[in-house]
Every structure is written in C-alpha cells, then in structure tokens.
CSV table of C-alpha atoms in Angstrom, one decimal:
chain,number,residue,atom,x,y,z
A,222,VAL,CA,32.2,22.5,9.6
A,223,ASN,CA,30.1,19.8,11.1
A,224,ARG,CA,27.1,20.8,13.1
A,225,ILE,CA,24.7,19.1,15.5
A,226,ARG,CA,21.0,19.9,15.2
A,227,VAL,CA,19.0,19.7,18.4
A,228,VAL,CA,16.0,17.6,17.4
A,229,SER,CA,14.8,17.6,21.0
A,230,PRO,CA,16.7,19.2,23.9
A,231,GLY,CA,15.7,16.8,26.7
A,232,LEU,CA,14.8,18.0,30.2
A,233,LEU,CA,17.8,20.2,30.8
A,234,THR,CA,20.7,19.9,28.4
A,235,THR,CA,23.6,22.4,28.5
A,236,VAL,CA,27.0,23.0,27.1
A,237,GLN,CA,29.6,22.4,29.8
A,238,ASP,CA,33.4,22.2,30.1
A,239,LEU,CA,35.4,22.2,33.3
A,240,GLY,CA,34.1,25.6,34.4
A,241,ARG,CA,34.9,29.3,34.7
A,242,PHE,CA,37.6,29.6,37.3
A,243,GLY,CA,39.2,32.8,38.7
A,244,TRP,CA,36.1,35.0,38.8
A,245,ALA,CA,34.6,34.2,42.1
A,246,HIS,CA,35.8,37.5,43.5
A,247,PHE,CA,33.4,39.2,41.1
A,248,GLY,CA,30.6,36.9,42.2
A,249,VAL,CA,30.8,34.7,39.1
A,250,SER,CA,30.3,31.1,39.8
A,251,ALA,CA,32.6,28.5,38.2
A,252,SER,CA,29.8,26.3,36.9
A,253,GLY,CA,31.1,23.5,34.8
A,254,ALA,CA,30.1,19.9,34.4
A,255,ALA,CA,28.3,18.4,37.4
A,256,ASP,CA,30.0,15.1,36.8
A,257,ALA,CA,33.4,16.4,35.6
A,258,LEU,CA,34.9,13.0,35.7
A,259,ALA,CA,32.4,11.8,33.0
A,260,LEU,CA,33.0,14.9,30.9
A,261,ARG,CA,36.8,14.4,31.1
A,262,ALA,CA,36.5,10.7,30.3
A,263,GLY,CA,34.2,11.3,27.3
A,264,ASN,CA,36.7,13.9,25.9
A,265,LEU,CA,39.7,11.5,26.4
A,266,LEU,CA,37.8,8.7,24.7
A,267,VAL,CA,37.2,10.7,21.5
A,268,GLY,CA,40.7,12.2,21.5
A,269,ASN,CA,40.0,15.7,22.7
A,270,ALA,CA,41.8,17.6,25.5
A,271,GLU,CA,40.0,16.6,28.7
A,272,GLY,CA,38.3,20.0,29.2
A,273,ALA,CA,36.7,20.4,25.7
A,274,ALA,CA,33.1,21.6,25.7
A,275,ALA,CA,30.5,18.8,25.6
A,276,LEU,CA,26.8,18.3,26.3
A,277,GLU,CA,25.5,17.6,29.7
A,278,MET,CA,22.0,16.0,29.9
A,279,THR,CA,19.9,15.7,33.0
A,280,LEU,CA,17.5,12.9,33.9
A,281,ALA,CA,16.0,12.8,30.3
A,282,GLY,CA,18.2,13.2,27.3
A,283,GLY,CA,17.7,14.8,24.0
A,284,ALA,CA,18.0,13.8,20.3
A,285,PHE,CA,20.9,15.2,18.2
A,286,GLU,CA,21.3,15.0,14.5
A,287,PHE,CA,24.8,15.1,13.0
A,288,GLU,CA,25.2,16.8,9.6
A,289,ALA,CA,28.5,15.1,8.9
A,290,PRO,CA,30.3,12.0,10.2
A,291,ALA,CA,31.5,12.3,13.8
A,292,VAL,CA,33.0,10.4,16.6
A,293,ILE,CA,31.2,10.7,19.9
A,294,ALA,CA,31.3,9.2,23.4
A,295,LEU,CA,28.5,8.8,25.8
A,296,THR,CA,29.6,8.8,29.5
A,297,GLY,CA,28.0,9.2,32.9
A,298,SER,CA,24.7,7.5,33.3
A,299,ASP,CA,22.8,5.3,30.9
A,300,PHE,CA,20.1,7.3,29.1
A,301,GLY,CA,19.1,4.4,26.9
A,302,ALA,CA,20.6,5.7,23.6
A,303,GLY,CA,21.3,2.2,22.4
A,304,LEU,CA,25.0,2.9,21.9
A,305,PRO,CA,27.9,1.5,24.0
A,306,LEU,CA,28.8,3.8,26.9
A,307,TRP,CA,32.4,4.8,27.9
A,308,SER,CA,33.4,4.2,24.3
A,309,ALA,CA,34.3,6.2,21.2
A,310,VAL,CA,31.5,5.6,18.7
A,311,GLU,CA,31.3,6.6,15.0
A,312,VAL,CA,28.2,8.4,13.9
A,313,ARG,CA,27.2,8.7,10.2
A,314,ALA,CA,26.2,11.8,8.4
A,315,GLY,CA,22.4,12.4,9.0
A,316,GLU,CA,22.3,10.0,11.9
A,317,THR,CA,20.4,11.0,15.0
A,318,VAL,CA,21.5,10.0,18.5
A,319,ARG,CA,18.4,9.7,20.7
A,320,CYS,CA,18.7,9.6,24.4
A,321,GLY,CA,15.8,8.8,26.7
A,322,LEU,CA,15.1,8.6,30.4
A,323,THR,CA,17.9,7.8,32.7
A,324,ARG,CA,18.3,4.2,33.7
A,325,SER,CA,20.8,5.0,36.4
A,326,GLY,CA,22.0,8.3,37.7
A,327,ALA,CA,21.2,12.0,37.1
A,328,ARG,CA,23.5,12.9,34.2
A,329,ALA,CA,24.9,11.7,30.9
A,330,TYR,CA,27.5,13.4,28.7
A,331,LEU,CA,27.9,13.5,25.0
A,332,ALA,CA,31.4,14.4,23.9
A,333,VAL,CA,32.2,14.9,20.2
A,334,ARG,CA,35.6,14.6,18.6
A,335,GLY,CA,36.9,18.1,18.0
A,336,GLY,CA,34.8,19.5,20.9
A,337,LEU,CA,31.8,21.8,20.7
A,338,ALA,CA,32.8,25.1,19.2
A,339,ALA,CA,30.6,27.0,21.7
A,340,GLU,CA,31.1,30.7,22.5
A,341,ARG,CA,33.1,31.3,25.6
A,342,ALA,CA,32.4,33.8,28.4
A,343,MET,CA,35.3,34.6,30.7
A,344,GLY,CA,37.3,31.7,29.3
A,345,SER,CA,34.7,29.0,29.6
A,346,ALA,CA,31.8,27.6,27.5
A,347,SER,CA,30.0,26.4,30.6
A,348,VAL,CA,26.4,27.5,30.9
A,349,HIS,CA,25.5,28.8,34.4
A,350,VAL,CA,21.8,27.8,34.3
A,351,ALA,CA,20.7,30.1,37.2
A,352,THR,CA,22.1,33.3,35.7
A,353,GLY,CA,22.5,32.7,32.0
A,354,VAL,CA,26.2,33.4,32.0
A,355,GLY,CA,27.7,31.4,29.2
A,356,GLY,CA,24.3,30.8,27.5
A,357,ARG,CA,21.1,29.0,28.1
A,358,PRO,CA,19.9,25.4,28.1
A,359,LEU,CA,19.5,23.9,24.6
A,360,GLN,CA,16.3,24.4,22.7
A,361,LYS,CA,14.8,22.5,19.8
A,362,GLY,CA,16.4,23.6,16.5
A,363,ASP,CA,19.6,24.9,18.0
A,364,MET,CA,22.6,24.3,15.8
A,365,LEU,CA,25.9,23.4,17.6
A,366,PRO,CA,29.1,23.7,15.5
A,367,VAL,CA,31.6,21.0,16.1
A,368,GLY,CA,35.2,22.2,16.6
A,369,GLU,CA,38.4,20.9,15.2
A,370,GLU,CA,40.4,20.7,18.4
A,371,ALA,CA,41.1,17.0,18.7
A,372,VAL,CA,44.6,16.3,20.0
A,373,ARG,CA,45.0,12.5,19.5
A,374,ARG,CA,43.3,9.5,18.0
A,375,PRO,CA,40.1,8.2,19.6
A,376,ARG,CA,40.5,5.3,22.0
A,377,ALA,CA,39.7,1.9,20.6
A,378,GLY,CA,37.4,-0.4,22.6
A,379,GLN,CA,35.1,0.2,25.6
A,380,ALA,CA,36.5,1.6,28.8
A,381,ALA,CA,35.5,0.5,32.3
A,382,PRO,CA,33.3,3.1,34.1
A,383,PRO,CA,34.9,4.8,37.2
A,384,ALA,CA,35.3,2.7,40.3
A,385,GLY,CA,32.6,3.1,43.1
A,386,GLU,CA,28.9,3.1,43.2
A,387,ARG,CA,26.5,6.0,42.9
A,388,ALA,CA,24.8,4.8,46.0
A,389,GLY,CA,26.6,4.2,49.2
A,390,ALA,CA,28.2,6.6,51.6
A,391,LEU,CA,29.7,9.9,50.4
A,392,ARG,CA,33.1,10.3,51.9
A,393,VAL,CA,33.9,13.5,53.7
A,394,THR,CA,36.8,15.2,55.5
A,395,PRO,CA,36.0,17.6,58.4
A,396,SER,CA,36.4,21.3,57.7
A,397,ALA,CA,37.8,23.9,60.0
A,398,GLN,CA,34.3,24.6,61.2
A,399,ALA,CA,33.3,20.9,61.8
A,400,GLU,CA,34.0,21.2,65.5
A,401,TRP,CA,31.0,23.5,65.9
A,402,PHE,CA,28.8,20.5,65.1
A,403,GLY,CA,28.1,17.1,66.5
A,404,ASP,CA,27.9,13.7,64.8
A,405,GLU,CA,24.4,14.0,63.5
A,406,LEU,CA,25.5,14.1,59.9
A,407,TYR,CA,27.0,10.6,60.1
A,408,CYS,CA,24.2,8.9,62.0
A,409,GLY,CA,21.5,8.3,59.4
A,410,ALA,CA,20.4,8.5,55.8
A,411,TYR,CA,19.4,11.7,54.0
A,412,LEU,CA,17.1,12.0,51.1
A,413,VAL,CA,18.0,14.1,48.1
A,414,THR,CA,15.0,16.5,47.6
A,415,GLU,CA,13.4,17.8,44.5
A,416,GLU,CA,14.7,21.3,45.3
A,417,SER,CA,18.2,20.1,44.5
A,418,ASP,CA,19.8,21.6,41.4
A,419,ARG,CA,23.2,22.5,40.0
A,420,MET,CA,23.6,25.1,42.8
A,421,GLY,CA,23.1,22.8,45.7
A,422,LEU,CA,21.9,19.4,46.7
A,423,ARG,CA,19.3,19.9,49.3
A,424,LEU,CA,18.9,17.0,51.7
A,425,ARG,CA,16.3,16.0,54.2
A,426,GLY,CA,16.8,13.9,57.2
A,427,ALA,CA,18.0,14.2,60.9
A,428,ALA,CA,18.4,17.9,61.5
A,429,ILE,CA,21.8,19.2,62.4
A,430,PRO,CA,21.4,21.5,65.5
A,431,SER,CA,22.8,25.0,64.9
A,432,PRO,CA,25.7,25.7,67.3
A,433,ALA,CA,25.5,28.3,70.0
A,434,GLY,CA,27.6,31.4,69.5
A,435,HIS,CA,28.7,33.2,66.3
A,436,MET,CA,30.5,31.2,63.7
A,437,PRO,CA,32.9,33.3,61.7
A,438,THR,CA,31.9,33.7,58.0
A,439,GLU,CA,34.0,31.5,55.7
A,440,GLY,CA,34.3,30.9,52.0
A,441,VAL,CA,32.6,27.7,51.0
A,442,PRO,CA,34.1,25.5,48.2
A,443,LEU,CA,32.5,23.0,45.9
A,444,GLY,CA,31.4,20.0,47.9
A,445,ALA,CA,31.1,21.8,51.2
A,446,ILE,CA,28.2,20.7,53.4
A,447,GLN,CA,26.3,23.6,54.9
A,448,ALA,CA,24.0,23.4,57.9
A,449,PRO,CA,21.4,26.2,57.6
A,450,PRO,CA,19.3,27.3,60.5
A,451,ASP,CA,16.7,24.6,59.8
A,452,GLY,CA,19.4,21.9,60.2
A,453,GLN,CA,18.7,20.3,56.8
A,454,PRO,CA,22.1,20.0,55.1
A,455,ILE,CA,22.9,21.5,51.7
A,456,ILE,CA,25.9,20.2,49.6
A,457,LEU,CA,27.2,23.2,47.6
A,458,PHE,CA,27.4,22.2,44.0
A,459,VAL,CA,28.9,23.5,40.7
A,460,GLU,CA,26.7,26.6,40.4
A,461,HIS,CA,27.2,27.8,44.0
B,265,VAL,CA,32.7,15.8,50.3
B,266,ILE,CA,36.0,14.5,49.0
B,267,SER,CA,37.0,15.4,45.4
B,268,ALA,CA,37.0,11.7,44.4
B,269,ASP,CA,33.3,11.6,45.2
B,270,PHE,CA,32.3,14.8,43.3
B,271,TRP,CA,31.2,12.7,40.3
B,272,ARG,CA,28.7,10.9,42.5
B,273,LEU,CA,27.2,14.2,43.5
B,274,GLY,CA,26.6,14.9,39.8
B,275,GLN,CA,24.8,11.6,39.5
B,276,LEU,CA,22.5,11.9,42.5
B,277,ARG,CA,18.8,12.1,41.6
B,278,PRO,CA,15.9,13.5,43.7
B,279,ARG,CA,14.7,10.8,46.1
B,280,ASP,CA,18.1,9.0,46.2
B,281,GLU,CA,19.3,8.3,49.7
B,282,VAL,CA,22.8,9.4,50.8
B,283,ARG,CA,24.9,8.7,53.9
B,284,PHE,CA,28.1,10.3,55.0
B,285,GLU,CA,31.3,8.7,56.2
B,286,ARG,CA,34.3,10.4,57.6
B,287,VAL,CA,37.7,9.6,56.0
B,288,ALA,CA,41.2,10.9,56.7
B,289,MET,CA,42.6,13.5,54.4
B,290,GLU,CA,45.4,10.9,53.4
B,291,ARG,CA,42.7,8.5,52.3
B,292,ALA,CA,40.9,11.2,50.3
B,293,VAL,CA,44.1,12.1,48.5
B,294,GLU,CA,44.8,8.4,47.8
B,295,LEU,CA,41.3,7.9,46.3
B,296,LEU,CA,41.7,10.9,44.1
B,297,ARG,CA,45.0,9.6,42.8
B,298,GLU,CA,43.4,6.3,42.0
B,299,GLN,CA,40.7,8.1,40.1
B,300,GLU,CA,43.2,10.1,38.1
B,301,ARG,CA,45.1,6.9,37.3
B,302,TRP,CA,41.9,5.4,35.9
B,303,LEU,CA,41.4,8.5,33.7
B,304,CYS,CA,45.0,8.3,32.4
B,305,GLY,CA,44.1,4.7,31.4
B,306,LEU,CA,41.6,6.1,28.9
B,307,LEU,CA,44.4,7.7,26.8
C-alpha cells in the first residue's frame, strides 16, 4: 500500500470528498469540498470516480512525500507547486510535492490515483472542521494511505480550467423569501471578511435592511444568502 | 448563488470583492449543464 507522509500540513488541509448527505435531519452538516468542481476534475484526471477522497488545501499548501510511485493531479488555485495544474502528473517514490502560498484563489486540491483510503463517517471521508466529524485537519507526520479505487486510465495532457473568472459577479436566482427584501444586494460591491470560513462567507458592504413583520423560518441550502439583523450578508457554505 | 458558481465561492479569499447579479433559473440551469459538459470532457 502506498502512503503519503505529511511533511508539513499547510495552513488548513483536510481530506474531502463530495460530502455527507442525508444526515441534515440529525443536524449533521454535509461538509465536502469547498470547490467540488476542482475535486471532481482532479479525480477524473487521475482516473478515479469523481467523488474519491482527496486533499483540500487552504491559502497556503503543505508538503507531501510519496512512499511509492503515484499519479496525482493538482486542481483549483495555483499554490506554486511547480507542477502543471489540471493535469495527471507522475510522482516518483520518495518524491515530495511542495505547495506554497496561493497565487490565485483560496483553495487547491491534490487528488491521487486510487483515492485516499481515509476512514469514513456516515458514508463520507469529508472532515467537518468545525465539529471534527470525519476527522481533523492534517498534522505534520500524518500518514495517509492511498486506495486502489481507480476506475480508468489517467487522462493524457493538460485540461483547460473551468470557464469563468474567480472575480466578477456571482450569479443568483431569487428564493421564495426574496420578495421580503429590496435591491440593495445588487447595488454595490461586498468585501469577503476574515471571519469567513467553510461554514459561511461573511461579507461587508451596503447593509440589507431587515424586513418588517415576521418571516417564516425556512431551511437554507448551500449557497443561500442570509441577511442577519445587522444587514451584512452571509453566504451559507459547505459546513453550514 | 447558482450551482454553477459554487466553485467560485470555494475560491474566494478574505478581502476579495464580490458583486451579485440576478439571472433567470433557465440561465442557471444552462450554465450548470455547460459546466458538467466541461467536466465530462476530462474523461
């Protein structure tokens, strides 16, 4: 069995798959990759099923030493690993893949052919950082066994990254409760604050006035925009 | 936020600036289909 040794974990690196669905009625959040598209792409590039467990790095990546030869793909943002992104790459036995500070967006993914053979809780290997369900962020010295769950050959050549820019307007569709609010959300720019995490993206900008009357309580899905009493919107994210 | 833009949420960093733009549900579905086609192209 091939294993990956965590030489350095980076700022916040976790094992993620597509999440823990079907437990919300017990108050268990789905969690899962924050950029699921990059995780799925990485898995497809190395020949895994799209939902195999992989590493999610945040803002500053880690260093990972491979005991045996492996095929990996780095997707998402450029963390300066010096390897081609969006591409299946061969790694030699004893080689260390070193990621650094992000040069673009918040997250990078390292998918490995065969998937990470991480322990599953309620059907998913995803770590829920806030509660510890599914495990904890990586620490120096952790050993990650590589699975043998590849389903096809790795893809040859480099793929184009997904269409669209990280910056630019986020597209939204109005929810059933949108009529309680005005157009403030669409008028100006909002800043992503430091208080943002996998639970919610907390924004700062023009306040959204609270509506008069009592809004019925409603379930809130991933990507819902909430307007709390202070009017500063929160986008509910993967650990909500 | 439409599903086709979820990946961009995962790539937002503190101090990034975001704006919001309304789109029709039909457009949101079309954008998601395009994204899934891109993903299928990786096979």
